[in-house]
GROMACS .gro file of C-alpha atoms in nm:
model
  248
    1MET     CA    1  -3.268  -0.082   3.664
    2LEU     CA    2  -3.286  -0.197   3.384
    3ASN     CA    3  -3.205  -0.558   3.421
    4GLY     CA    4  -3.456  -0.524   3.656
    5GLY     CA    5  -3.693  -0.424   3.429
    6ARG     CA    6  -3.579  -0.730   3.163
    7LEU     CA    7  -3.625  -0.934   3.389
    8GLN     CA    8  -3.996  -0.916   3.458
    9ARG     CA    9  -4.005  -0.890   3.127
   10GLU     CA   10  -3.880  -1.242   3.029
   11THR     CA   11  -4.159  -1.356   3.318
   12ALA     CA   12  -4.412  -1.239   3.235
   13LYS     CA   13  -4.353  -1.362   2.894
   14ARG     CA   14  -4.303  -1.739   3.085
   15GLU     CA   15  -4.597  -1.667   3.242
   16TYR     CA   16  -4.832  -1.582   2.948
   17ASN     CA   17  -4.707  -1.846   2.732
   18LYS     CA   18  -4.814  -2.125   3.016
   19LYS     CA   19  -5.129  -1.979   3.023
   20CYS     CA   20  -5.146  -1.986   2.655
   21CYS     CA   21  -5.061  -2.352   2.643
   22ASP     CA   22  -5.310  -2.442   2.920
   23ASP     CA   23  -5.580  -2.234   2.701
   24ILE     CA   24  -5.491  -2.468   2.393
   25LYS     CA   25  -5.516  -2.773   2.609
   26MET     CA   26  -5.840  -2.699   2.766
   27SER     CA   27  -6.012  -2.541   2.473
   28ALA     CA   28  -5.904  -2.690   2.150
   29GLY     CA   29  -6.104  -2.627   1.827
   30SER     CA   30  -6.249  -2.283   1.950
   31SER     CA   31  -6.143  -1.960   1.865
   32ILE     CA   32  -6.034  -1.924   2.228
   33ALA     CA   33  -5.700  -2.197   2.161
   34ILE     CA   34  -5.648  -2.005   1.824
   35ALA     CA   35  -5.635  -1.653   1.954
   36SER     CA   36  -5.432  -1.790   2.264
   37LEU     CA   37  -5.197  -2.001   2.030
   38ARG     CA   38  -5.141  -1.692   1.791
   39HIS     CA   39  -5.037  -1.478   2.101
   40MET     CA   40  -4.811  -1.757   2.194
   41TYR     CA   41  -4.658  -1.775   1.856
   42GLU     CA   42  -4.609  -1.406   1.847
   43ILE     CA   43  -4.437  -1.435   2.206
   44MET     CA   44  -4.194  -1.721   2.051
   45ASN     CA   45  -4.069  -1.491   1.788
   46SER     CA   46  -4.065  -1.173   1.952
   47PHE     CA   47  -3.725  -1.287   2.130
   48SER     CA   48  -3.412  -1.184   2.085
   49LYS     CA   49  -3.053  -1.318   2.004
   50ASN     CA   50  -2.949  -1.233   2.329
   51THR     CA   51  -3.267  -1.423   2.471
   52ASN     CA   52  -3.223  -1.790   2.332
   53LYS     CA   53  -3.132  -1.966   2.626
   54LEU     CA   54  -3.494  -1.815   2.779
   55LEU     CA   55  -3.678  -1.919   2.499
   56LYS     CA   56  -3.527  -2.272   2.441
   57GLU     CA   57  -3.640  -2.288   2.835
   58ILE     CA   58  -4.007  -2.185   2.792
   59LEU     CA   59  -3.982  -2.442   2.459
   60ASP     CA   60  -3.842  -2.695   2.676
   61THR     CA   61  -4.090  -2.717   2.933
   62ILE     CA   62  -4.399  -2.540   2.855
   63VAL     CA   63  -4.458  -2.597   2.487
   64VAL     CA   64  -4.315  -2.909   2.373
   65PRO     CA   65  -4.486  -3.110   2.603
   66ILE     CA   66  -4.825  -2.963   2.445
   67MET     CA   67  -4.763  -3.041   2.067
   68LYS     CA   68  -4.986  -3.385   2.092
   69ASN     CA   69  -5.268  -3.098   2.186
   70LEU     CA   70  -5.147  -2.898   1.929
   71CYS     CA   71  -5.226  -3.117   1.651
   72SER     CA   72  -5.561  -3.229   1.834
   73SER     CA   73  -5.681  -2.861   1.805
   74LEU     CA   74  -5.579  -2.841   1.421
   75VAL     CA   75  -5.796  -3.194   1.347
   76LYS     CA   76  -6.041  -3.004   1.609
   77CYS     CA   77  -6.052  -2.717   1.365
   78HIS     CA   78  -6.012  -2.809   1.071
   79ALA     CA   79  -6.379  -3.051   1.121
   80ASN     CA   80  -6.511  -2.733   1.287
   81ALA     CA   81  -6.483  -2.534   0.999
   82TYR     CA   82  -6.582  -2.815   0.765
   83GLU     CA   83  -6.951  -2.833   0.966
   84LYS     CA   84  -6.976  -2.464   1.022
   85ALA     CA   85  -6.912  -2.426   0.591
   86LYS     CA   86  -7.156  -2.752   0.529
   87ASN     CA   87  -7.444  -2.636   0.774
   88LYS     CA   88  -7.429  -2.315   0.595
   89ASN     CA   89  -7.467  -2.458   0.242
   90GLN     CA   90  -7.104  -2.309   0.196
   91VAL     CA   91  -6.816  -2.462   0.009
   92PHE     CA   92  -6.539  -2.533   0.201
   93ASP     CA   93  -6.263  -2.374   0.131
   94GLN     CA   94  -5.959  -2.150   0.317
   95THR     CA   95  -6.217  -1.902   0.389
   96ALA     CA   96  -6.411  -2.080   0.604
   97LEU     CA   97  -6.473  -1.882   0.941
   98ILE     CA   98  -6.462  -2.078   1.293
   99ASP     CA   99  -6.702  -1.938   1.523
  100ASP     CA  100  -6.782  -1.559   1.276
  101VAL     CA  101  -6.354  -1.489   1.382
  102PHE     CA  102  -6.097  -1.656   1.224
  103SER     CA  103  -6.080  -1.782   0.865
  104HIS     CA  104  -5.962  -2.164   0.834
  105GLU     CA  105  -5.656  -2.074   0.673
  106GLU     CA  106  -5.572  -1.800   0.970
  107VAL     CA  107  -5.618  -2.099   1.156
  108VAL     CA  108  -5.438  -2.392   0.993
  109GLN     CA  109  -5.137  -2.163   0.911
  110THR     CA  110  -5.062  -2.035   1.268
  111HIS     CA  111  -5.099  -2.435   1.388
  112LEU     CA  112  -4.844  -2.516   1.127
  113ASN     CA  113  -4.629  -2.207   1.184
  114SER     CA  114  -4.602  -2.276   1.527
  115MET     CA  115  -4.508  -2.613   1.536
  116ARG     CA  116  -4.233  -2.525   1.255
  117PHE     CA  117  -4.145  -2.284   1.469
  118ILE     CA  118  -4.095  -2.518   1.786
  119LEU     CA  119  -3.944  -2.732   1.580
  120LYS     CA  120  -3.651  -2.569   1.488
  121GLU     CA  121  -3.569  -2.359   1.739
  122GLY     CA  122  -3.616  -2.644   1.966
  123ASN     CA  123  -3.412  -2.875   1.768
  124LEU     CA  124  -3.647  -3.161   1.760
  125TYR     CA  125  -3.795  -3.412   1.564
  126LEU     CA  126  -4.155  -3.433   1.524
  127ASN     CA  127  -4.314  -3.768   1.685
  128LEU     CA  128  -4.409  -4.019   1.371
  129ASN     CA  129  -4.803  -3.990   1.528
  130ARG     CA  130  -4.801  -3.610   1.572
  131ALA     CA  131  -4.642  -3.586   1.161
  132GLN     CA  132  -4.937  -3.882   1.052
  133GLU     CA  133  -5.201  -3.657   1.194
  134ILE     CA  134  -5.076  -3.364   1.037
  135TRP     CA  135  -5.061  -3.546   0.687
  136ASP     CA  136  -5.445  -3.745   0.803
  137VAL     CA  137  -5.639  -3.423   0.833
  138LEU     CA  138  -5.484  -3.198   0.588
  139ILE     CA  139  -5.368  -3.410   0.319
  140THR     CA  140  -5.596  -3.781   0.311
  141ASN     CA  141  -5.892  -3.655   0.502
  142GLU     CA  142  -6.218  -3.667   0.243
  143HIS     CA  143  -6.295  -3.334   0.362
  144SER     CA  144  -5.976  -3.120   0.299
  145CYS     CA  145  -6.046  -2.870   0.031
  146ASP     CA  146  -5.738  -2.800  -0.217
  147TRP     CA  147  -5.623  -2.537  -0.032
  148ASP     CA  148  -5.563  -2.790   0.320
  149LYS     CA  149  -5.357  -3.018   0.027
  150GLN     CA  150  -5.104  -2.766  -0.119
  151ILE     CA  151  -5.048  -2.675   0.237
  152GLY     CA  152  -4.955  -2.922   0.373
  153PHE     CA  153  -4.745  -3.095   0.053
  154GLU     CA  154  -4.549  -2.708   0.159
  155TRP     CA  155  -4.532  -2.855   0.541
  156PHE     CA  156  -4.386  -3.171   0.469
  157ILE     CA  157  -4.171  -3.032   0.246
  158ASP     CA  158  -3.992  -2.753   0.452
  159CYS     CA  159  -4.010  -2.939   0.762
  160TRP     CA  160  -3.822  -3.243   0.626
  161GLY     CA  161  -3.541  -3.156   0.818
  162ASP     CA  162  -3.794  -3.185   1.157
  163LEU     CA  163  -3.842  -3.561   1.066
  164ASN     CA  164  -3.600  -3.876   1.239
  165ASP     CA  165  -3.530  -4.095   0.969
  166GLU     CA  166  -3.789  -4.365   1.020
  167SER     CA  167  -4.085  -4.102   1.023
  168ARG     CA  168  -3.904  -3.944   0.696
  169CYS     CA  169  -3.939  -4.378   0.543
  170GLU     CA  170  -4.278  -4.390   0.704
  171ILE     CA  171  -4.480  -4.081   0.529
  172PHE     CA  172  -4.307  -4.148   0.239
  173LYS     CA  173  -4.427  -4.533   0.227
  174LYS     CA  174  -4.771  -4.527   0.383
  175GLN     CA  175  -4.889  -4.191   0.340
  176VAL     CA  176  -4.707  -3.991  -0.032
  177LEU     CA  177  -4.699  -4.362  -0.211
  178LYS     CA  178  -5.069  -4.368  -0.123
  179LEU     CA  179  -5.153  -4.097  -0.282
  180GLN     CA  180  -5.319  -4.122  -0.637
  181ALA     CA  181  -5.105  -4.085  -0.900
  182ALA     CA  182  -5.373  -3.947  -1.177
  183LYS     CA  183  -5.469  -3.644  -0.948
  184LEU     CA  184  -5.051  -3.569  -0.855
  185SER     CA  185  -5.092  -3.197  -0.804
  186PRO     CA  186  -4.765  -2.977  -0.887
  187LYS     CA  187  -4.706  -2.952  -0.507
  188GLY     CA  188  -4.788  -3.329  -0.455
  189TYR     CA  189  -4.523  -3.426  -0.753
  190GLU     CA  190  -4.227  -3.232  -0.559
  191CYS     CA  191  -4.352  -3.406  -0.227
  192PHE     CA  192  -4.303  -3.718  -0.381
  193LYS     CA  193  -3.935  -3.654  -0.511
  194LEU     CA  194  -3.794  -3.495  -0.215
  195TYR     CA  195  -3.910  -3.803  -0.011
  196PHE     CA  196  -3.827  -4.073  -0.303
  197ILE     CA  197  -3.506  -3.852  -0.335
  198ARG     CA  198  -3.404  -3.859   0.044
  199VAL     CA  199  -3.572  -4.180   0.181
  200ASN     CA  200  -3.346  -4.391  -0.086
  201GLU     CA  201  -3.002  -4.203   0.062
  202LEU     CA  202  -3.122  -4.298   0.378
  203ASP     CA  203  -3.105  -4.689   0.211
  204ASN     CA  204  -2.810  -4.655   0.029
  205LYS     CA  205  -2.989  -4.683  -0.269
  206ILE     CA  206  -2.895  -4.342  -0.383
  207GLN     CA  207  -2.585  -4.110  -0.296
  208THR     CA  208  -2.680  -3.741  -0.323
  209LYS     CA  209  -2.374  -3.536  -0.492
  210ASN     CA  210  -2.667  -3.175  -0.409
  211ASP     CA  211  -2.989  -3.049  -0.411
  212ASN     CA  212  -3.041  -3.185  -0.788
  213ASP     CA  213  -2.811  -3.411  -0.857
  214PHE     CA  214  -2.782  -3.789  -0.760
  215VAL     CA  215  -2.640  -4.143  -0.859
  216VAL     CA  216  -2.856  -4.438  -0.861
  217GLU     CA  217  -2.648  -4.705  -0.660
  218LYS     CA  218  -2.892  -5.001  -0.654
  219LEU     CA  219  -3.165  -5.027  -0.906
  220ASP     CA  220  -3.455  -5.164  -0.660
  221LEU     CA  221  -3.550  -4.829  -0.522
  222ILE     CA  222  -3.815  -4.758  -0.304
  223GLY     CA  223  -4.128  -4.595  -0.509
  224LEU     CA  224  -3.986  -4.645  -0.813
  225ASN     CA  225  -4.295  -4.805  -0.948
  226TYR     CA  226  -4.517  -4.513  -0.803
  227LEU     CA  227  -4.258  -4.356  -1.044
  228TRP     CA  228  -4.411  -4.553  -1.342
  229ASP     CA  229  -4.741  -4.462  -1.230
  230ILE     CA  230  -4.719  -4.081  -1.256
  231ILE     CA  231  -4.580  -4.079  -1.584
  232LEU     CA  232  -4.854  -4.308  -1.706
  233TYR     CA  233  -5.164  -4.201  -1.569
  234ALA     CA  234  -5.084  -3.841  -1.425
  235LEU     CA  235  -5.394  -3.641  -1.562
  236ASP     CA  236  -5.145  -3.361  -1.588
  237GLU     CA  237  -4.927  -3.299  -1.880
  238LYS     CA  238  -4.652  -3.145  -1.709
  239ILE     CA  239  -4.670  -3.330  -1.412
  240ALA     CA  240  -4.597  -3.701  -1.580
  241ASP     CA  241  -4.350  -3.472  -1.853
  242MET     CA  242  -4.159  -3.385  -1.531
  243ALA     CA  243  -4.166  -3.755  -1.397
  244THR     CA  244  -4.055  -3.884  -1.726
  245LYS     CA  245  -3.711  -3.636  -1.741
  246PHE     CA  246  -3.656  -3.731  -1.387
  247LEU     CA  247  -3.686  -4.134  -1.488
  248LEU     CA  248  -3.408  -4.074  -1.693
   0.00000   0.00000   0.00000
């Protein structure tokens, strides 16, 4: 009886997850898709250590194939929230509402948390195109608010290990090093510093001893000119000071 009950629950979770994924694909950007994504995330989090095999199966067969849809949903939700705030002559920030149901903060966090969970629990690397989409919508988007940028930087810091070597280098060279040094925020500087160390380590220009200590093997470091830009032009004196100490 107990095994039968567990089997029924596992089957129900699998089927409900599939339905949620279908809703996300069919209704991306709507409150329906957001609600389904929240339910899917809650279901995935409900799996115990004893059901890791089932979770991996669901991730591989049902959830992973919709990563592109999740990114598209995030982009559409962001655009919807901005347009709603604009039409109401309101300032666009994390409190903006989508369909008067979910706040912009809830929506973005749900998308990012879900993708983080899928990548880490599924032991997967995020496709470069998807990583660029997330960066573009949250950080370089002309309509991004300050909260978007900070939460985006946090995600790319936390999910560094979920990008493959090529993606890490591309994000650093084509995205991080294109940020305006003068307007760099503390979280943006933290993101730059992490990618600066790790990308140069990948290129055998730096040898790391631990998270806070490394030895420079080659002087032609990738991003060194940008580090100088931060030192010379950052409007936040604390950031300029941190960059100076980091260079020395």
